[in-house]
mmCIF file with all atom_site columns, C-alpha atoms and ligand atoms in Angstrom:
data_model
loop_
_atom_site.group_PDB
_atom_site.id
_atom_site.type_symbol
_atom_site.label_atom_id
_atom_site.label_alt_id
_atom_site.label_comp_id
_atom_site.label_asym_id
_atom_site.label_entity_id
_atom_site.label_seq_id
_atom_site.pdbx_PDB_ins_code
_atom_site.Cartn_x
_atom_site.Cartn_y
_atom_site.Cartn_z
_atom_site.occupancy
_atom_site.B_iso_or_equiv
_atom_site.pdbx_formal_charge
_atom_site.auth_seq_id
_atom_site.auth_comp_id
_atom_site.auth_asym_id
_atom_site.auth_atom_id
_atom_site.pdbx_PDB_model_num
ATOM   1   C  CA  . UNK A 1 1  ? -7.727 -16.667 12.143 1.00 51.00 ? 1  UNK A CA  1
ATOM   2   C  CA  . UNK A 1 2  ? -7.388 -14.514 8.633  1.00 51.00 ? 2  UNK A CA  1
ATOM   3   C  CA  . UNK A 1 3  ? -9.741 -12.397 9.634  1.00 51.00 ? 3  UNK A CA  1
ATOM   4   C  CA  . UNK A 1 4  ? -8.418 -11.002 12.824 1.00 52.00 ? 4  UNK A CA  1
ATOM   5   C  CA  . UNK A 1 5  ? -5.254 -11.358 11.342 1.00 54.00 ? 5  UNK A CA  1
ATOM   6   C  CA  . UNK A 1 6  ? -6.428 -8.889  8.732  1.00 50.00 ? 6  UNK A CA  1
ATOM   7   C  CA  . UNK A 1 7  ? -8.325 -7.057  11.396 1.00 51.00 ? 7  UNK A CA  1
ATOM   8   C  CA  . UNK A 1 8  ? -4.816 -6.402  13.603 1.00 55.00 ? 8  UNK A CA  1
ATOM   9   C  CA  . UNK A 1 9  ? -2.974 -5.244  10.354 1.00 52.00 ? 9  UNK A CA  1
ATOM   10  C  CA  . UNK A 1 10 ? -5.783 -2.149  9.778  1.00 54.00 ? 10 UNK A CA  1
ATOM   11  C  CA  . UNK A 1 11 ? -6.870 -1.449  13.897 1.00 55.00 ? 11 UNK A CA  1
ATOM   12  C  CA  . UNK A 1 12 ? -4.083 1.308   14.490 1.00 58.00 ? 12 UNK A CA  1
ATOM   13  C  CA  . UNK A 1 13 ? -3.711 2.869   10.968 1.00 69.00 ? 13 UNK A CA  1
ATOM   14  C  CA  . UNK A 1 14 ? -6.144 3.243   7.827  1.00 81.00 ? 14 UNK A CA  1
ATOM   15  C  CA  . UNK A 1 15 ? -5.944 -0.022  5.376  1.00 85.00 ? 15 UNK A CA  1
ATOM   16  C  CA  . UNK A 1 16 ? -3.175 -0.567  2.838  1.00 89.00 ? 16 UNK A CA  1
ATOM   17  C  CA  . UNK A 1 17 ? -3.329 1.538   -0.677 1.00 90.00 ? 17 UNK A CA  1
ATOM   18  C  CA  . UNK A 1 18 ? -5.919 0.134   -2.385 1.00 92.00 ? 18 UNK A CA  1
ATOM   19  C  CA  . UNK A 1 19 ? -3.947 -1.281  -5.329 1.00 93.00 ? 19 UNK A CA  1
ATOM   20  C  CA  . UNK A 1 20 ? -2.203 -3.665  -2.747 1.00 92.00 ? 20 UNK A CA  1
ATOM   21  C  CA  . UNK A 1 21 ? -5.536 -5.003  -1.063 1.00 91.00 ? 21 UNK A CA  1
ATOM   22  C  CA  . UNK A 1 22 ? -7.079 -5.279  -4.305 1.00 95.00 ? 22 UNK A CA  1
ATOM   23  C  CA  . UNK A 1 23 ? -4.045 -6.488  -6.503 1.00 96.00 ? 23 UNK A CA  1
ATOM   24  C  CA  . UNK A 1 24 ? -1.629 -7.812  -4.129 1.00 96.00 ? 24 UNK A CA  1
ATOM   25  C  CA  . UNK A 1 25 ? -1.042 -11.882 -5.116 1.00 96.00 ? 25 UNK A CA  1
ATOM   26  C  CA  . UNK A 1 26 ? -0.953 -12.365 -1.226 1.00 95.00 ? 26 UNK A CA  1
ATOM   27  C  CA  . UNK A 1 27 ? -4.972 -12.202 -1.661 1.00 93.00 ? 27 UNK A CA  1
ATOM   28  C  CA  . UNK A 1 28 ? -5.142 -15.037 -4.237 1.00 89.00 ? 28 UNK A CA  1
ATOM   29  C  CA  . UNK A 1 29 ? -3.152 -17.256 -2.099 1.00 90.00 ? 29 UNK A CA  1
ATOM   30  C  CA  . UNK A 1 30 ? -4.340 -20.346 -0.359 1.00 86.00 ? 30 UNK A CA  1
ATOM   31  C  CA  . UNK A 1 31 ? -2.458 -20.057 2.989  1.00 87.00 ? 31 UNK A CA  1
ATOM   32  C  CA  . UNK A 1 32 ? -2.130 -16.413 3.960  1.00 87.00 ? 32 UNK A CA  1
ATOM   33  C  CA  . UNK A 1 33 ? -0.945 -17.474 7.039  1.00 89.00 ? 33 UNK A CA  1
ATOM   34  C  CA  . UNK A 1 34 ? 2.670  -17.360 5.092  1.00 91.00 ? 34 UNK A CA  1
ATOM   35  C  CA  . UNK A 1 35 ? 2.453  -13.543 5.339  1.00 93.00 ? 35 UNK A CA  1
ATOM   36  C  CA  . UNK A 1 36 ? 2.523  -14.464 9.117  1.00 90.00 ? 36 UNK A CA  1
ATOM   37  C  CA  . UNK A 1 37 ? 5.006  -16.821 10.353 1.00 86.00 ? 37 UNK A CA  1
ATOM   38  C  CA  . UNK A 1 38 ? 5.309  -17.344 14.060 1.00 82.00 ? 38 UNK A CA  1
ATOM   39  C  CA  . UNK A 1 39 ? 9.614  -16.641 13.144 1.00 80.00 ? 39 UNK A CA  1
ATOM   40  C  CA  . UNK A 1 40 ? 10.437 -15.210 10.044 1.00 76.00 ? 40 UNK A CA  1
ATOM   41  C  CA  . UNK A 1 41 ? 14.051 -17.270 9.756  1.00 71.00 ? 41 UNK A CA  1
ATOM   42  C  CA  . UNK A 1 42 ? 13.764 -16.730 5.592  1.00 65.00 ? 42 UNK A CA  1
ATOM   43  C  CA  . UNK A 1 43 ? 15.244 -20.701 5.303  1.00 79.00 ? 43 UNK A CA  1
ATOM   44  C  CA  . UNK A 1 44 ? 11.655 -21.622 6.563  1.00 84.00 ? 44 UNK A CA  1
ATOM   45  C  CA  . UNK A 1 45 ? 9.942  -22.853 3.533  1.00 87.00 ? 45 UNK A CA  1
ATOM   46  C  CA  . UNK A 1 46 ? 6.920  -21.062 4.043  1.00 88.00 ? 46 UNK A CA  1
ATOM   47  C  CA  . UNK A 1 47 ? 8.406  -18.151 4.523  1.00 89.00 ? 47 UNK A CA  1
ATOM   48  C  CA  . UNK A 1 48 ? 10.610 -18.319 1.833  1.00 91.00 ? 48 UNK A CA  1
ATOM   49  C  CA  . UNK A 1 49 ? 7.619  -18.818 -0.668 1.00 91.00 ? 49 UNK A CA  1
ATOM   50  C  CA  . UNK A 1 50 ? 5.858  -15.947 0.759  1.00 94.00 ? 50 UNK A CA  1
ATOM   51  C  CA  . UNK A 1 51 ? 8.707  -13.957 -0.243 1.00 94.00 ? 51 UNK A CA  1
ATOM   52  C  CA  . UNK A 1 52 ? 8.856  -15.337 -3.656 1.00 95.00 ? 52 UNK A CA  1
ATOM   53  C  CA  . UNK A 1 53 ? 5.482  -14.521 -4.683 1.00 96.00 ? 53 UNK A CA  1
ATOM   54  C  CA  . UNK A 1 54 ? 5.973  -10.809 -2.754 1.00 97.00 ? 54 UNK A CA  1
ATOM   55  C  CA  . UNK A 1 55 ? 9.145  -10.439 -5.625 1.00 97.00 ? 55 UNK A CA  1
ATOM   56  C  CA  . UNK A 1 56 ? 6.275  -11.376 -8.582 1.00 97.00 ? 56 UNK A CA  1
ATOM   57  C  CA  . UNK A 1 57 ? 3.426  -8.895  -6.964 1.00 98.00 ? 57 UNK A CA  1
ATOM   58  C  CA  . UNK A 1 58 ? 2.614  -5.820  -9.011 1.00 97.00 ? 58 UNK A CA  1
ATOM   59  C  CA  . UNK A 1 59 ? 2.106  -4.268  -6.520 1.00 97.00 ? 59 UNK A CA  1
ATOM   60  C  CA  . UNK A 1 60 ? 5.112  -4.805  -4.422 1.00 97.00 ? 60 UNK A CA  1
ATOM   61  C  CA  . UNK A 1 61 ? 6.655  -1.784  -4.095 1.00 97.00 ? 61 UNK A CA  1
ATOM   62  C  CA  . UNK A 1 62 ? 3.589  0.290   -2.637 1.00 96.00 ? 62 UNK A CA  1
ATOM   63  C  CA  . UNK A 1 63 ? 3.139  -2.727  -0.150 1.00 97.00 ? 63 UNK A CA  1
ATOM   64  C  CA  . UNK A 1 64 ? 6.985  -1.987  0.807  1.00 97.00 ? 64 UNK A CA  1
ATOM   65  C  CA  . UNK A 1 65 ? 6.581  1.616   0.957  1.00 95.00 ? 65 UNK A CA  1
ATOM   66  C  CA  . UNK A 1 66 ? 3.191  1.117   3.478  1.00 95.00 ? 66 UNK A CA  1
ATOM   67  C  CA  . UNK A 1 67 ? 4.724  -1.320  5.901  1.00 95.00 ? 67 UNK A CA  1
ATOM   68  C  CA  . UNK A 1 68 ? 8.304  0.677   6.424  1.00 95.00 ? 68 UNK A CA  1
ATOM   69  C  CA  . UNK A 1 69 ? 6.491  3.569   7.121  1.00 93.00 ? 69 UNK A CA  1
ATOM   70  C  CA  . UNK A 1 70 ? 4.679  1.509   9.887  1.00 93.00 ? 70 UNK A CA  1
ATOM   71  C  CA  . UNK A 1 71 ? 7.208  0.409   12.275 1.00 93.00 ? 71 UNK A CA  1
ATOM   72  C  CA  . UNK A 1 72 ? 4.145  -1.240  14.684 1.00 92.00 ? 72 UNK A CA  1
ATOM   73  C  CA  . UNK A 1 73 ? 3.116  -3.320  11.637 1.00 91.00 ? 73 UNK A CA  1
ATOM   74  C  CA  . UNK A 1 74 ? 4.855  -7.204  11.186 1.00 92.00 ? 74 UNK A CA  1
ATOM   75  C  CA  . UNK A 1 75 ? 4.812  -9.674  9.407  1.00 94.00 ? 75 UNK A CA  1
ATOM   76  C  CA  . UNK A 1 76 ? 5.762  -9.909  5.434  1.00 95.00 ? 76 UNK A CA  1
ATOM   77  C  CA  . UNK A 1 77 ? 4.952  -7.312  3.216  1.00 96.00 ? 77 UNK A CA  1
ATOM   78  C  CA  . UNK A 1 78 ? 6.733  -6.037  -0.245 1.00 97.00 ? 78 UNK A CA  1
ATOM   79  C  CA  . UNK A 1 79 ? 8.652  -8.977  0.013  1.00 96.00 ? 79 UNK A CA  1
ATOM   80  C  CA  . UNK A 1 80 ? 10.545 -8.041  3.421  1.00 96.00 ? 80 UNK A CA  1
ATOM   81  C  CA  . UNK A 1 81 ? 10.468 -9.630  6.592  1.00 94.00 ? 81 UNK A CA  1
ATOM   82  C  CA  . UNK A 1 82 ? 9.562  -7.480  9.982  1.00 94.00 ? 82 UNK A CA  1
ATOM   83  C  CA  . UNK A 1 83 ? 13.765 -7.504  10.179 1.00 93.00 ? 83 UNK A CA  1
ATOM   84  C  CA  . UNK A 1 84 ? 14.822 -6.540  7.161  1.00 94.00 ? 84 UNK A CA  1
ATOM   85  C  CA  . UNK A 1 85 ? 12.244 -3.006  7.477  1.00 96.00 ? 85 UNK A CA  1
ATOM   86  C  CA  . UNK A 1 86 ? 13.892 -2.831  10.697 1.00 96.00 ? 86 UNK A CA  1
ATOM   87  C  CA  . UNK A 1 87 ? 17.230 -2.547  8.982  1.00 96.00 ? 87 UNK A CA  1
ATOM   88  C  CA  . UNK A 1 88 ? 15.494 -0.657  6.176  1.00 96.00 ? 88 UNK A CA  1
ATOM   89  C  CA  . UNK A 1 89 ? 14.668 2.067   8.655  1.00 96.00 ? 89 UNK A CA  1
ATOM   90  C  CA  . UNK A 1 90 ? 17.861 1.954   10.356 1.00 95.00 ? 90 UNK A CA  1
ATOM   91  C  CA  . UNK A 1 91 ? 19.832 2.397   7.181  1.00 95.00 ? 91 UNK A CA  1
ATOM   92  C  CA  . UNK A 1 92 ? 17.582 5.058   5.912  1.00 93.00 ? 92 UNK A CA  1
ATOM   93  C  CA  . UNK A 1 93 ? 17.678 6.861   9.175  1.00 93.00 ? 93 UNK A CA  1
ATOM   94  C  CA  . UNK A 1 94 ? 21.676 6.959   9.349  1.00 94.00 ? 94 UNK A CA  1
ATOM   95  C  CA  . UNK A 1 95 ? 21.575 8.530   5.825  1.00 93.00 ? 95 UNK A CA  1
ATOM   96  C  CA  . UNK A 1 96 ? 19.371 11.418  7.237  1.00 91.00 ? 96 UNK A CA  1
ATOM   97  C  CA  . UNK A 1 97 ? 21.183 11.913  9.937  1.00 93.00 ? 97 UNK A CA  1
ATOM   98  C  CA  . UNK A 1 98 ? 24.799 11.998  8.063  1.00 93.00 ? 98 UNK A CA  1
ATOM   99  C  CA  . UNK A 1 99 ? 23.144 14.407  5.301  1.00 86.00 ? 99 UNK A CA  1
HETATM 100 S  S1  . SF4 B 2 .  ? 4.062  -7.518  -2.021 1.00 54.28 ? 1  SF4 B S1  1
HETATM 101 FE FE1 . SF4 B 2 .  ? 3.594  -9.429  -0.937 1.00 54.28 ? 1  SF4 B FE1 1
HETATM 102 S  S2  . SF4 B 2 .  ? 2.486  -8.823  0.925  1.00 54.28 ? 1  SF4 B S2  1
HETATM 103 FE FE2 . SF4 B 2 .  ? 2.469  -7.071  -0.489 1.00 54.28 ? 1  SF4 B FE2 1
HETATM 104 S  S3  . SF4 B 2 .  ? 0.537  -7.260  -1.622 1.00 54.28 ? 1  SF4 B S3  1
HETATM 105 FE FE3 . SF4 B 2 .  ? 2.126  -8.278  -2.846 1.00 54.28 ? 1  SF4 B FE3 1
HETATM 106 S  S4  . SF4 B 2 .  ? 2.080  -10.433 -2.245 1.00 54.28 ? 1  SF4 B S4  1
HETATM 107 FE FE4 . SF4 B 2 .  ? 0.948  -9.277  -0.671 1.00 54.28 ? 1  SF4 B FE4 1
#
């Protein structure tokens, strides 16, 4: 399940920076799943610790960067849910256009 999991995340873009698939504290992790949840409500336990250990990766802020500027991507990355880029993007977008 991981690795076609993994697979999905890479098949329609090249891989994350390599300092996220190399340093990110998703890798060490025994249930990657987490970065995956069927809902991503953030009271869901799992979810919720998934996010944790995103805010104590050192390499969080690339991983952010990589998954908002991949709309087709889900899931948790940079310590965001698949909502919260959405917002991210929406937010960012209104700026642009009221510049
Ligand atoms: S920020 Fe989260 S998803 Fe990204 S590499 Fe770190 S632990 Fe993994």
């Amino acid at each position: 399940m991981r690795t076609i999991r993994i697979l999905a995340r890479y098949a329609t873009d090249g891989p994350p920076p390599r300092a996220v698939t190399e340093q990110g504290l998703c890798r060490k992790m025994a249930d990657p799943d987490a970065w995956h949840p069927v809902r991503e409500y953030r009271q869901d336990p799992t979810t919720t610790a998934a996010l944790e250990t995103c805010r104590a990766c050192p390499v969080a802020t690339a991983c952010l960067d990589y998954a908002v500027a991949r709309p087709w991507i889900s899931g948790i990355w940079g310590a965001t849910t698949t909502r919260q880029r959405r917002t991210l993007r929406a937010a960012a977008a209104a700026q642009r256009d009221a510049a």
